[in-house]
Tab-separated table of C-alpha atoms in Angstrom:
chain	number	residue	atom	x	y	z
A	623	UNK	CA	157.402	70.701	76.583
A	624	UNK	CA	154.609	68.183	76.185
A	625	UNK	CA	150.974	69.357	76.233
A	626	UNK	CA	148.367	66.914	77.536
A	627	UNK	CA	144.627	67.535	77.879
A	628	UNK	CA	143.256	66.887	81.356
A	629	UNK	CA	139.677	65.702	81.797
A	630	UNK	CA	138.748	68.313	84.379
A	631	UNK	CA	136.983	71.643	84.690
A	632	UNK	CA	138.155	72.075	88.287
A	633	UNK	CA	140.724	74.890	88.373
A	634	UNK	CA	142.016	73.895	91.815
A	635	UNK	CA	142.670	70.377	90.608
A	636	UNK	CA	144.285	71.594	87.364
A	637	UNK	CA	146.662	73.874	89.303
A	638	UNK	CA	147.665	70.969	91.511
A	639	UNK	CA	148.173	68.650	88.537
A	640	UNK	CA	150.343	71.228	86.758
A	641	UNK	CA	152.365	72.011	89.873
A	642	UNK	CA	153.444	68.389	90.108
A	643	UNK	CA	153.879	67.731	86.370
A	644	UNK	CA	155.911	70.862	85.541
A	645	UNK	CA	158.994	69.151	87.004
A	646	UNK	CA	158.638	66.620	84.177
A	647	UNK	CA	158.242	69.258	81.436
A	648	UNK	CA	154.560	68.478	80.951
A	649	UNK	CA	151.823	71.098	80.832
A	650	UNK	CA	148.213	70.101	81.299
A	651	UNK	CA	145.382	72.080	79.752
A	652	UNK	CA	141.748	71.661	80.721
A	653	UNK	CA	138.729	70.798	78.614
A	654	UNK	CA	137.615	74.390	79.220
A	655	UNK	CA	140.933	75.744	77.880
A	656	UNK	CA	140.471	73.641	74.749
A	657	UNK	CA	136.806	74.729	74.477
A	658	UNK	CA	135.556	71.154	74.498
A	659	UNK	CA	131.887	71.474	75.501
A	660	UNK	CA	131.502	67.824	76.453
A	661	UNK	CA	129.555	66.742	79.534
A	662	UNK	CA	130.986	63.546	80.968
A	663	UNK	CA	128.628	61.393	83.030
A	664	UNK	CA	130.613	59.834	85.877
A	665	UNK	CA	128.421	56.864	86.683
A	666	UNK	CA	131.091	54.341	87.653
A	667	UNK	CA	131.054	52.503	90.976
A	668	UNK	CA	134.770	52.987	91.673
A	669	UNK	CA	137.352	55.742	91.276
A	670	UNK	CA	139.042	53.691	88.554
A	671	UNK	CA	135.820	53.275	86.552
A	672	UNK	CA	135.129	57.024	86.690
A	673	UNK	CA	138.700	57.960	85.737
A	674	UNK	CA	138.533	55.565	82.763
A	675	UNK	CA	135.144	56.971	81.672
A	676	UNK	CA	136.568	60.518	81.680
A	677	UNK	CA	139.821	59.609	79.925
A	678	UNK	CA	138.172	57.448	77.247
A	679	UNK	CA	135.519	60.066	76.480
A	680	UNK	CA	138.125	62.798	76.067
A	681	UNK	CA	140.499	60.608	74.063
A	682	UNK	CA	137.688	59.652	71.686
A	683	UNK	CA	137.047	63.348	70.980
A	684	UNK	CA	140.660	64.535	70.713
A	685	UNK	CA	142.515	61.464	69.464
A	686	UNK	CA	145.540	62.660	71.424
A	687	UNK	CA	147.125	61.889	74.801
A	688	UNK	CA	144.851	62.650	77.756
A	689	UNK	CA	144.986	62.412	81.506
A	690	UNK	CA	142.070	61.981	83.892
A	691	UNK	CA	141.779	61.459	87.588
A	692	UNK	CA	139.013	60.512	89.905
A	693	UNK	CA	139.498	61.013	93.570
A	694	UNK	CA	137.556	61.286	96.760
A	695	UNK	CA	137.400	61.173	100.511
A	696	UNK	CA	136.646	57.876	102.251
A	697	UNK	CA	135.681	57.941	105.930
A	698	UNK	CA	136.061	54.589	107.663
A	699	UNK	CA	133.268	54.936	110.245
A	700	UNK	CA	130.899	55.837	107.386
A	701	UNK	CA	131.678	52.647	105.498
A	702	UNK	CA	133.936	54.489	103.045
A	703	UNK	CA	131.472	57.260	102.232
A	704	UNK	CA	131.333	59.733	100.578
A	705	UNK	CA	133.796	57.869	98.294
A	706	UNK	CA	132.972	58.161	94.592
A	707	UNK	CA	130.183	60.600	95.500
A	708	UNK	CA	132.583	63.012	97.258
A	709	UNK	CA	131.966	65.976	94.937
A	710	UNK	CA	128.198	65.373	94.959
A	711	UNK	CA	127.932	64.708	98.712
A	712	UNK	CA	125.095	66.823	100.099
A	713	UNK	CA	124.013	67.786	96.579
A	714	UNK	CA	125.670	69.408	93.564
A	715	UNK	CA	124.743	72.918	94.696
A	716	UNK	CA	125.994	72.642	98.290
A	717	UNK	CA	129.238	74.575	98.860
A	718	UNK	CA	132.208	72.893	100.542
A	719	UNK	CA	131.768	74.732	103.868
A	720	UNK	CA	128.346	73.106	104.190
A	721	UNK	CA	129.595	69.759	102.871
A	722	UNK	CA	132.307	69.729	105.569
A	723	UNK	CA	129.817	70.670	108.280
A	724	UNK	CA	127.483	67.884	107.128
A	725	UNK	CA	130.357	65.382	107.163
A	726	UNK	CA	131.435	66.326	110.715
A	727	UNK	CA	127.843	65.991	111.939
A	728	UNK	CA	127.424	62.634	110.248
A	729	UNK	CA	130.596	61.310	111.919
A	730	UNK	CA	129.466	62.604	115.326
A	731	UNK	CA	126.130	60.823	114.867
A	732	UNK	CA	127.985	57.507	114.582
A	733	UNK	CA	128.907	57.695	118.283
A	734	UNK	CA	132.481	56.576	117.648
A	735	UNK	CA	135.944	57.989	118.319
A	736	UNK	CA	137.149	56.617	114.988
A	737	UNK	CA	137.682	59.631	112.744
A	738	UNK	CA	140.172	57.893	110.450
A	739	UNK	CA	139.812	58.585	106.741
A	740	UNK	CA	141.790	58.615	103.530
A	741	UNK	CA	141.878	60.404	100.228
A	742	UNK	CA	142.113	58.067	97.231
A	743	UNK	CA	143.089	58.952	93.678
A	744	UNK	CA	143.218	57.030	90.419
A	745	UNK	CA	145.045	58.621	87.479
A	746	UNK	CA	144.479	57.303	83.961
A	747	UNK	CA	146.755	58.229	81.069
A	748	UNK	CA	145.830	57.308	77.497
A	749	UNK	CA	148.516	57.805	74.860
A	750	UNK	CA	147.990	58.765	71.226
A	751	UNK	CA	147.773	55.056	70.318
A	752	UNK	CA	144.872	54.509	72.750
A	753	UNK	CA	146.924	52.469	75.217
A	754	UNK	CA	145.715	52.931	78.805
A	755	UNK	CA	147.815	53.244	81.956
A	756	UNK	CA	146.377	53.366	85.486
A	757	UNK	CA	148.080	54.678	88.641
A	758	UNK	CA	146.895	54.789	92.259
A	759	UNK	CA	147.609	57.083	95.205
A	760	UNK	CA	146.332	57.225	98.780
A	761	UNK	CA	146.779	59.601	101.702
A	762	UNK	CA	145.703	58.506	105.189
A	763	UNK	CA	144.616	60.903	107.897
A	764	UNK	CA	141.599	61.795	109.983
A	765	UNK	CA	138.662	64.178	109.931
A	766	UNK	CA	139.001	67.244	112.148
A	767	UNK	CA	136.211	68.823	114.188
A	768	UNK	CA	136.258	72.064	112.217
A	769	UNK	CA	137.873	73.439	109.043
A	770	UNK	CA	141.362	74.917	109.434
A	771	UNK	CA	143.603	76.646	106.902
A	772	UNK	CA	142.899	78.476	103.681
A	773	UNK	CA	145.018	76.547	101.193
A	774	UNK	CA	143.989	73.754	98.868
A	775	UNK	CA	140.385	73.142	97.854
A	776	UNK	CA	137.451	70.840	98.523
A	777	UNK	CA	137.717	68.949	101.815
A	778	UNK	CA	141.350	69.952	102.481
A	779	UNK	CA	140.497	72.186	105.504
A	780	UNK	CA	138.860	69.294	107.382
A	781	UNK	CA	141.386	66.542	106.554
A	782	UNK	CA	144.219	66.276	109.100
A	783	UNK	CA	147.123	64.849	107.167
A	784	UNK	CA	150.470	65.577	108.784
A	785	UNK	CA	151.767	66.739	112.191
A	786	UNK	CA	148.263	67.700	113.279
A	787	UNK	CA	147.863	70.012	110.278
A	788	UNK	CA	145.064	69.871	107.750
A	789	UNK	CA	145.811	69.676	104.034
A	790	UNK	CA	144.752	73.338	103.833
A	791	UNK	CA	147.432	74.333	106.385
A	792	UNK	CA	150.293	72.701	104.483
A	793	UNK	CA	152.452	74.474	101.921
A	794	UNK	CA	151.970	73.406	98.299
A	795	UNK	CA	155.242	71.452	98.476
A	796	UNK	CA	154.225	69.638	101.680
A	797	UNK	CA	150.818	68.788	100.271
A	798	UNK	CA	152.153	67.533	96.937
A	799	UNK	CA	154.628	65.279	98.727
A	800	UNK	CA	152.001	63.382	100.736
A	801	UNK	CA	148.766	63.839	98.799
A	802	UNK	CA	146.917	61.029	97.052
A	803	UNK	CA	147.079	62.947	93.775
A	804	UNK	CA	150.771	63.733	94.185
A	805	UNK	CA	151.602	60.063	94.746
A	806	UNK	CA	149.596	58.864	91.734
A	807	UNK	CA	151.000	61.581	89.472
A	808	UNK	CA	154.584	60.820	90.434
A	809	UNK	CA	154.018	57.166	89.518
A	810	UNK	CA	152.734	58.319	86.125
A	811	UNK	CA	155.658	60.729	85.694
A	812	UNK	CA	158.167	58.007	86.559
A	813	UNK	CA	156.561	55.672	84.009
A	814	UNK	CA	156.307	58.268	81.231
A	815	UNK	CA	159.818	57.858	79.774
A	816	UNK	CA	159.077	54.183	79.094
A	817	UNK	CA	155.520	54.958	77.945
A	818	UNK	CA	156.851	57.495	75.435
A	819	UNK	CA	159.158	54.871	73.897
A	820	UNK	CA	156.268	52.548	73.089
């Protein structure tokens, strides 16, 4: 069993990461679990820049292997927003029910039938020798008119991903198979045997 520190304090995200990685005998622990009181400023302009900022900051502190992801929701009729600002969309203190409502209203104000959107994810893995590896995942879908389902987290209840179901209506297995994070993590997992040899 390999233990890797994940640059996240989001329990929903950590659960999802661990669910996918357990098949590869890897357990991820959070910064909170390791009692690392670091505040990481995500001021990059892209998902990749933010993922690298998180991974490099954590690796500098721990000196060991770390994993970080940055992900977000990109709505085509909004020019790709909220994008890298997904978690902060509507303000740090706004809960996701209000964020989703705001997003639906903003799309309706565009006066378009285009509700297409995608979730994007960039995973960065830094090994003990400070070598960096970057993996990408994307899940296409569309924004629903109202939240449905009680699974997942974040914008999952508003993102229609498969067979007319939102991410929050899918089982964990169904979600992991098609999700942006699942795709990026599987690419990392497939590359790990070679990475470990280096």
